[in-house]
PDB file of C-alpha atoms in Angstrom:
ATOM      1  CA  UNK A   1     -19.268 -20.335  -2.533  1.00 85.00           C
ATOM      2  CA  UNK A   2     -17.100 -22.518  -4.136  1.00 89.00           C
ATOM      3  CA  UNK A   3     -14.631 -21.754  -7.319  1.00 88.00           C
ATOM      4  CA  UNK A   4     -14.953 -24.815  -9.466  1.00 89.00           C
ATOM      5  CA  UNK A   5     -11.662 -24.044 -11.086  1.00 87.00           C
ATOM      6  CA  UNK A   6      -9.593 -24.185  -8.245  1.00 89.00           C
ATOM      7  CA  UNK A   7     -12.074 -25.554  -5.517  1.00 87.00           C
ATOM      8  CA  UNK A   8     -11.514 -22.855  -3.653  1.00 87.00           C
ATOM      9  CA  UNK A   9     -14.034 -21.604  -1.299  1.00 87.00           C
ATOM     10  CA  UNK A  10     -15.279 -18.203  -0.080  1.00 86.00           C
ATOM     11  CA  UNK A  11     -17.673 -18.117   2.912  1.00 87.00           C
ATOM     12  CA  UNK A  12     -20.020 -15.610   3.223  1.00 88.00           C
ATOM     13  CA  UNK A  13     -21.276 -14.900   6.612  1.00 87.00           C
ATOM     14  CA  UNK A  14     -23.476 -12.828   8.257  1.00 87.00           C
ATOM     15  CA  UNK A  15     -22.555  -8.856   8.635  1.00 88.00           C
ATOM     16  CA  UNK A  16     -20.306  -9.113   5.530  1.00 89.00           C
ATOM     17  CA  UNK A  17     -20.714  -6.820   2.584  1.00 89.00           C
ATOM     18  CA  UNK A  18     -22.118  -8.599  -0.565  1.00 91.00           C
ATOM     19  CA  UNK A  19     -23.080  -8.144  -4.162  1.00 91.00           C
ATOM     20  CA  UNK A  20     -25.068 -10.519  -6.424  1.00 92.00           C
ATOM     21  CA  UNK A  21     -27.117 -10.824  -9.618  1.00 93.00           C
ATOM     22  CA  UNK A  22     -30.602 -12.111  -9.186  1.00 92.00           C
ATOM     23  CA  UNK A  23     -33.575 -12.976 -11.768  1.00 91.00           C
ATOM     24  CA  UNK A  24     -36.917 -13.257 -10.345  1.00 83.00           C
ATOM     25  CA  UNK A  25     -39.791 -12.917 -13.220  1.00 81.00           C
ATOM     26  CA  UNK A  26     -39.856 -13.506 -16.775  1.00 81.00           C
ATOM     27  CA  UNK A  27     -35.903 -12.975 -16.989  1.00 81.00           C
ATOM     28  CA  UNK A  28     -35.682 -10.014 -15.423  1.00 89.00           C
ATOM     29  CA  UNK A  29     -32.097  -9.175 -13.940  1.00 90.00           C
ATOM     30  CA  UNK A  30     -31.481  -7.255 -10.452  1.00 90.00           C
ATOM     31  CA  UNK A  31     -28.115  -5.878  -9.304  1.00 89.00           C
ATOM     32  CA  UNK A  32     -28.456  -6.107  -5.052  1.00 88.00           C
ATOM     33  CA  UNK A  33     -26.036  -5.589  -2.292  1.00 87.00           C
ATOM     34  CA  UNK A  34     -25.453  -4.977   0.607  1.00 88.00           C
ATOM     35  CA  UNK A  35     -24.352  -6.751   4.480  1.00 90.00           C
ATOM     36  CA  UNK A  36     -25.693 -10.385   4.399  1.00 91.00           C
ATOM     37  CA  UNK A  37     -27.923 -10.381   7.722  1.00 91.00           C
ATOM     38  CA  UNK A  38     -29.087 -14.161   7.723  1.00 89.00           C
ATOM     39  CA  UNK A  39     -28.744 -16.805   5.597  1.00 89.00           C
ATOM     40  CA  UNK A  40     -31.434 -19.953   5.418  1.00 87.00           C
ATOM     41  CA  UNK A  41     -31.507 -23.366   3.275  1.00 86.00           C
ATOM     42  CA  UNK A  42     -33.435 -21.229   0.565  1.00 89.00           C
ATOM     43  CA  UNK A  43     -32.895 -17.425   1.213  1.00 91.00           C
ATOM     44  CA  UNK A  44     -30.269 -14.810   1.468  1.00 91.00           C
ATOM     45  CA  UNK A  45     -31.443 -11.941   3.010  1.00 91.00           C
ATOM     46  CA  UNK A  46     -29.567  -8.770   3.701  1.00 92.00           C
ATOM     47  CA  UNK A  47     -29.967  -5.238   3.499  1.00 90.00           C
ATOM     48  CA  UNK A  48     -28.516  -2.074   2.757  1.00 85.00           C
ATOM     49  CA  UNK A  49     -27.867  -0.353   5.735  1.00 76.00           C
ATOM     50  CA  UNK A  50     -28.489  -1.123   9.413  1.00 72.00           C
ATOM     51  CA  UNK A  51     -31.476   0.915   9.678  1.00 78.00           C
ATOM     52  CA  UNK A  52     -33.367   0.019   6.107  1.00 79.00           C
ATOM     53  CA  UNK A  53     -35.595  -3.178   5.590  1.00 84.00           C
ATOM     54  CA  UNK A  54     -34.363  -6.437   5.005  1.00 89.00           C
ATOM     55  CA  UNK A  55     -34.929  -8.050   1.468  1.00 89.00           C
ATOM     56  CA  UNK A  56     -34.982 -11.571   0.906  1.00 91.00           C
ATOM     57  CA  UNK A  57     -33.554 -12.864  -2.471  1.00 91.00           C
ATOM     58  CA  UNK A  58     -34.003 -16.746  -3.073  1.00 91.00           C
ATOM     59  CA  UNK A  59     -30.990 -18.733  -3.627  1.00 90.00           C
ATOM     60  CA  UNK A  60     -32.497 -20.467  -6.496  1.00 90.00           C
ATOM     61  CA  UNK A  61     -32.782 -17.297  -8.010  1.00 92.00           C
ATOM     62  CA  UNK A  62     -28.995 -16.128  -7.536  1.00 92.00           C
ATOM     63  CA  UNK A  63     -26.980 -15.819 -10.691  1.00 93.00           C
ATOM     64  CA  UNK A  64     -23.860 -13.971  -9.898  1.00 93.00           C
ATOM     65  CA  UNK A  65     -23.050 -13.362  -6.345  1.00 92.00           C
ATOM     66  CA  UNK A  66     -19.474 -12.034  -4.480  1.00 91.00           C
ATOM     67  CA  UNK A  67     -17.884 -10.850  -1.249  1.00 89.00           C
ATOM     68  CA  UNK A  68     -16.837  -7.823  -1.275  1.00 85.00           C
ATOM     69  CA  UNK A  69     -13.925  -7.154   1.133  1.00 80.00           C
ATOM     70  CA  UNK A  70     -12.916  -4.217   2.603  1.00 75.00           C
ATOM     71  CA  UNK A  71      -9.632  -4.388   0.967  1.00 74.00           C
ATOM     72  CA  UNK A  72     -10.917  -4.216  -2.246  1.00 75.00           C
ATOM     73  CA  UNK A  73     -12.657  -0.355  -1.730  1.00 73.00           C
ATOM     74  CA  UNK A  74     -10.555   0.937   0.663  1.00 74.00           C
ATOM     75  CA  UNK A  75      -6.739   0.758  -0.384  1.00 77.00           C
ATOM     76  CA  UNK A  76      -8.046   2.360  -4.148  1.00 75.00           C
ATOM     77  CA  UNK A  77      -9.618   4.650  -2.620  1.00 73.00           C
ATOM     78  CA  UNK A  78      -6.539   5.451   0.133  1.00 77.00           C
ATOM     79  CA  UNK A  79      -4.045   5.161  -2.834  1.00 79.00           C
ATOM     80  CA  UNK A  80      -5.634   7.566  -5.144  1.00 76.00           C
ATOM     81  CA  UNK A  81      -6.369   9.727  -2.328  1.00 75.00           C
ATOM     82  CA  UNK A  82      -2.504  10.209  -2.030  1.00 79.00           C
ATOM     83  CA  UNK A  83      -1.848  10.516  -5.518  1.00 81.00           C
ATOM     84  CA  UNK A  84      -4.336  13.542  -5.823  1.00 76.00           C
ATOM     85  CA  UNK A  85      -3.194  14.777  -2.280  1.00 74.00           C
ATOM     86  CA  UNK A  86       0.496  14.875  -4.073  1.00 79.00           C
ATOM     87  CA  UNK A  87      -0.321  15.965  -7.291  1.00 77.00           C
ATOM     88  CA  UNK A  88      -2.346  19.198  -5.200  1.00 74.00           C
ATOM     89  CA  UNK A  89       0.801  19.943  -3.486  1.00 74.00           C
ATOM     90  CA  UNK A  90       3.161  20.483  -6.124  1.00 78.00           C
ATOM     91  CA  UNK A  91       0.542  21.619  -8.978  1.00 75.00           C
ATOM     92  CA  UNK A  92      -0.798  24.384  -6.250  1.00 71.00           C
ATOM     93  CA  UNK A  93       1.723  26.127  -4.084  1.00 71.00           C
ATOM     94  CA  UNK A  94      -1.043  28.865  -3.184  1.00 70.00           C
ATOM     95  CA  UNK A  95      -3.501  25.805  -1.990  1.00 63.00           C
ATOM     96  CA  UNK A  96      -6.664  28.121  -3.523  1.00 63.00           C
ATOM     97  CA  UNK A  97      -9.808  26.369  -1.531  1.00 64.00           C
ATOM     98  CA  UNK A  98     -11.558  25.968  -5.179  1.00 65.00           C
ATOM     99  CA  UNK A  99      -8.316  23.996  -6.733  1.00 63.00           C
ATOM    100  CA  UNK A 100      -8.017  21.586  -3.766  1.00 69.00           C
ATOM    101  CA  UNK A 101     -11.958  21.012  -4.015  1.00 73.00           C
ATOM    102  CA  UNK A 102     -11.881  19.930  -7.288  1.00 74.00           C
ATOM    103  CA  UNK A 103      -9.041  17.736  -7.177  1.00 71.00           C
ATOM    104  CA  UNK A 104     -10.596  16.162  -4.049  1.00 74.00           C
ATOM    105  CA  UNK A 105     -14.219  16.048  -6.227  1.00 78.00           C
ATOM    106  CA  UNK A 106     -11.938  14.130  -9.252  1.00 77.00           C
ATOM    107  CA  UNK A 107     -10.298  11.840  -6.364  1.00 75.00           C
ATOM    108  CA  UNK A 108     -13.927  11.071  -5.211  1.00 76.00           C
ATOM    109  CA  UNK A 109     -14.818  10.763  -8.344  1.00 81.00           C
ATOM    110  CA  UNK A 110     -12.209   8.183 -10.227  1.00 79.00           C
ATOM    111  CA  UNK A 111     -12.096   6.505  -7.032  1.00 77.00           C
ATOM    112  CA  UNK A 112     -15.951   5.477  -7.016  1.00 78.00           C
ATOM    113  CA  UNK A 113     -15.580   4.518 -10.834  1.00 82.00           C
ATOM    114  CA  UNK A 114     -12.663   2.483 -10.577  1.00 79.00           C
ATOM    115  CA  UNK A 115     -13.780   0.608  -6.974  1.00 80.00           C
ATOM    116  CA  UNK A 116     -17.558  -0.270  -8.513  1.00 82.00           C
ATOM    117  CA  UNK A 117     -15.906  -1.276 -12.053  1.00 86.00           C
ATOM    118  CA  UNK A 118     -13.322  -3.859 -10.387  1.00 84.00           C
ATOM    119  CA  UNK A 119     -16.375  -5.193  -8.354  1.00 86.00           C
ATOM    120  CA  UNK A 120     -18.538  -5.425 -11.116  1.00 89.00           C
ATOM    121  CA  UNK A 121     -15.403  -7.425 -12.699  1.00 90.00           C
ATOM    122  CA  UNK A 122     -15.225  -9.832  -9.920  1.00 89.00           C
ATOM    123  CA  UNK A 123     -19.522  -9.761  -9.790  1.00 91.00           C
ATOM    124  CA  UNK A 124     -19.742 -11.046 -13.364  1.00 92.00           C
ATOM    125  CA  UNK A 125     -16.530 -13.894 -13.004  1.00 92.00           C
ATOM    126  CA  UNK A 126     -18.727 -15.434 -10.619  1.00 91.00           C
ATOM    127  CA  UNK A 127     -21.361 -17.429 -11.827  1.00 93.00           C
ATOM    128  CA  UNK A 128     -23.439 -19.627  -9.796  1.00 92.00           C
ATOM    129  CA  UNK A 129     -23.488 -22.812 -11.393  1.00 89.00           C
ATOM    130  CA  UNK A 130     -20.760 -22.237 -14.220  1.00 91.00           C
ATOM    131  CA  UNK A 131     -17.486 -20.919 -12.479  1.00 92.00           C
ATOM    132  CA  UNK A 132     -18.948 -21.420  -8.670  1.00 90.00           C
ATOM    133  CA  UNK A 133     -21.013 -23.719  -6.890  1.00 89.00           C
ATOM    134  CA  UNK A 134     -23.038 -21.720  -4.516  1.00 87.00           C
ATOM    135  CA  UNK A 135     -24.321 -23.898  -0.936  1.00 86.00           C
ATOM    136  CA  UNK A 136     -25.293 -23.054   2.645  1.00 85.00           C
ATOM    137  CA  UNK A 137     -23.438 -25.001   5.169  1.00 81.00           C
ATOM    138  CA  UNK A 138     -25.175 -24.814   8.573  1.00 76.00           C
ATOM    139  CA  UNK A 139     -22.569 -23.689  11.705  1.00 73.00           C
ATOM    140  CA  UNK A 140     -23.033 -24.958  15.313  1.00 66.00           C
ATOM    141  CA  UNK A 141     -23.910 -22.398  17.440  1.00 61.00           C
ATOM    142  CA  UNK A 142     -22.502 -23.229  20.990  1.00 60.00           C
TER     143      UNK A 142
END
């Protein structure tokens, strides 16, 4: 995947966490993602988890597509894990089991929000065939 406003590229490999927009029939839009588990000259096809089935989504069909890197849902989710894990120390000198819960249910919860809304961000920004050029570049296997 390359940016066409810098002509920078992003390669997506296989075993790498992914998210893309896809229309298959009469217009119809699908959010998918998931780890990439092969990619061919005409399909992507990747799936949820290691034990579900793998879906195939044509590359023709691809509209938005991104990598999503590990840095990207981890360090929110470690920062506002401290914040909370602060704010509980000094707003609850007793530690009550039911006050830390809920501060650790709000931490889950903002954290979740904010991680799939910055993803969605970088999801829409990339459009294949307006502000990326999406191809599959065969690698030698030795």
């Amino acid at each position: 995947m390359t940016d066409l406003s810098t002509d920078k590229s992003i390669d997506i490999k296989r075993q790498q966490f992914i998210q893309c927009r896809y229309t298959l029939f009469q217009g119809h839009q699908f959010l998918a993602g998931g780890v990439v588990r092969d990619i061919t000259d005409s399909t992507l096809i990747y799936s949820t988890t290691s034990f579900s089935a793998k879906r195939e989504i044509p590359l023709s069909a691809i509209t938005n597509l991104d990598k999503v890197p590990i840095k990207r849902s981890i360090l929110p989710a470690i920062a506002l894990g401290l914040i909370f894990g602060v704010t509980d120390h000094y707003i609850n000198p007793k530690r009550s089991q039911a006050t830390s819960s809920v501060l650790a249910t709000i931490d889950v919860l903002i954290g979740v929000n904010y991680v799939l809304k910055w993803n969605r961000r970088h999801l829409n920004r990339n459009i294949i065939g307006e502000t990326t050029r999406l191809e599959v570049i065969p690698i030698e296997v030795r």
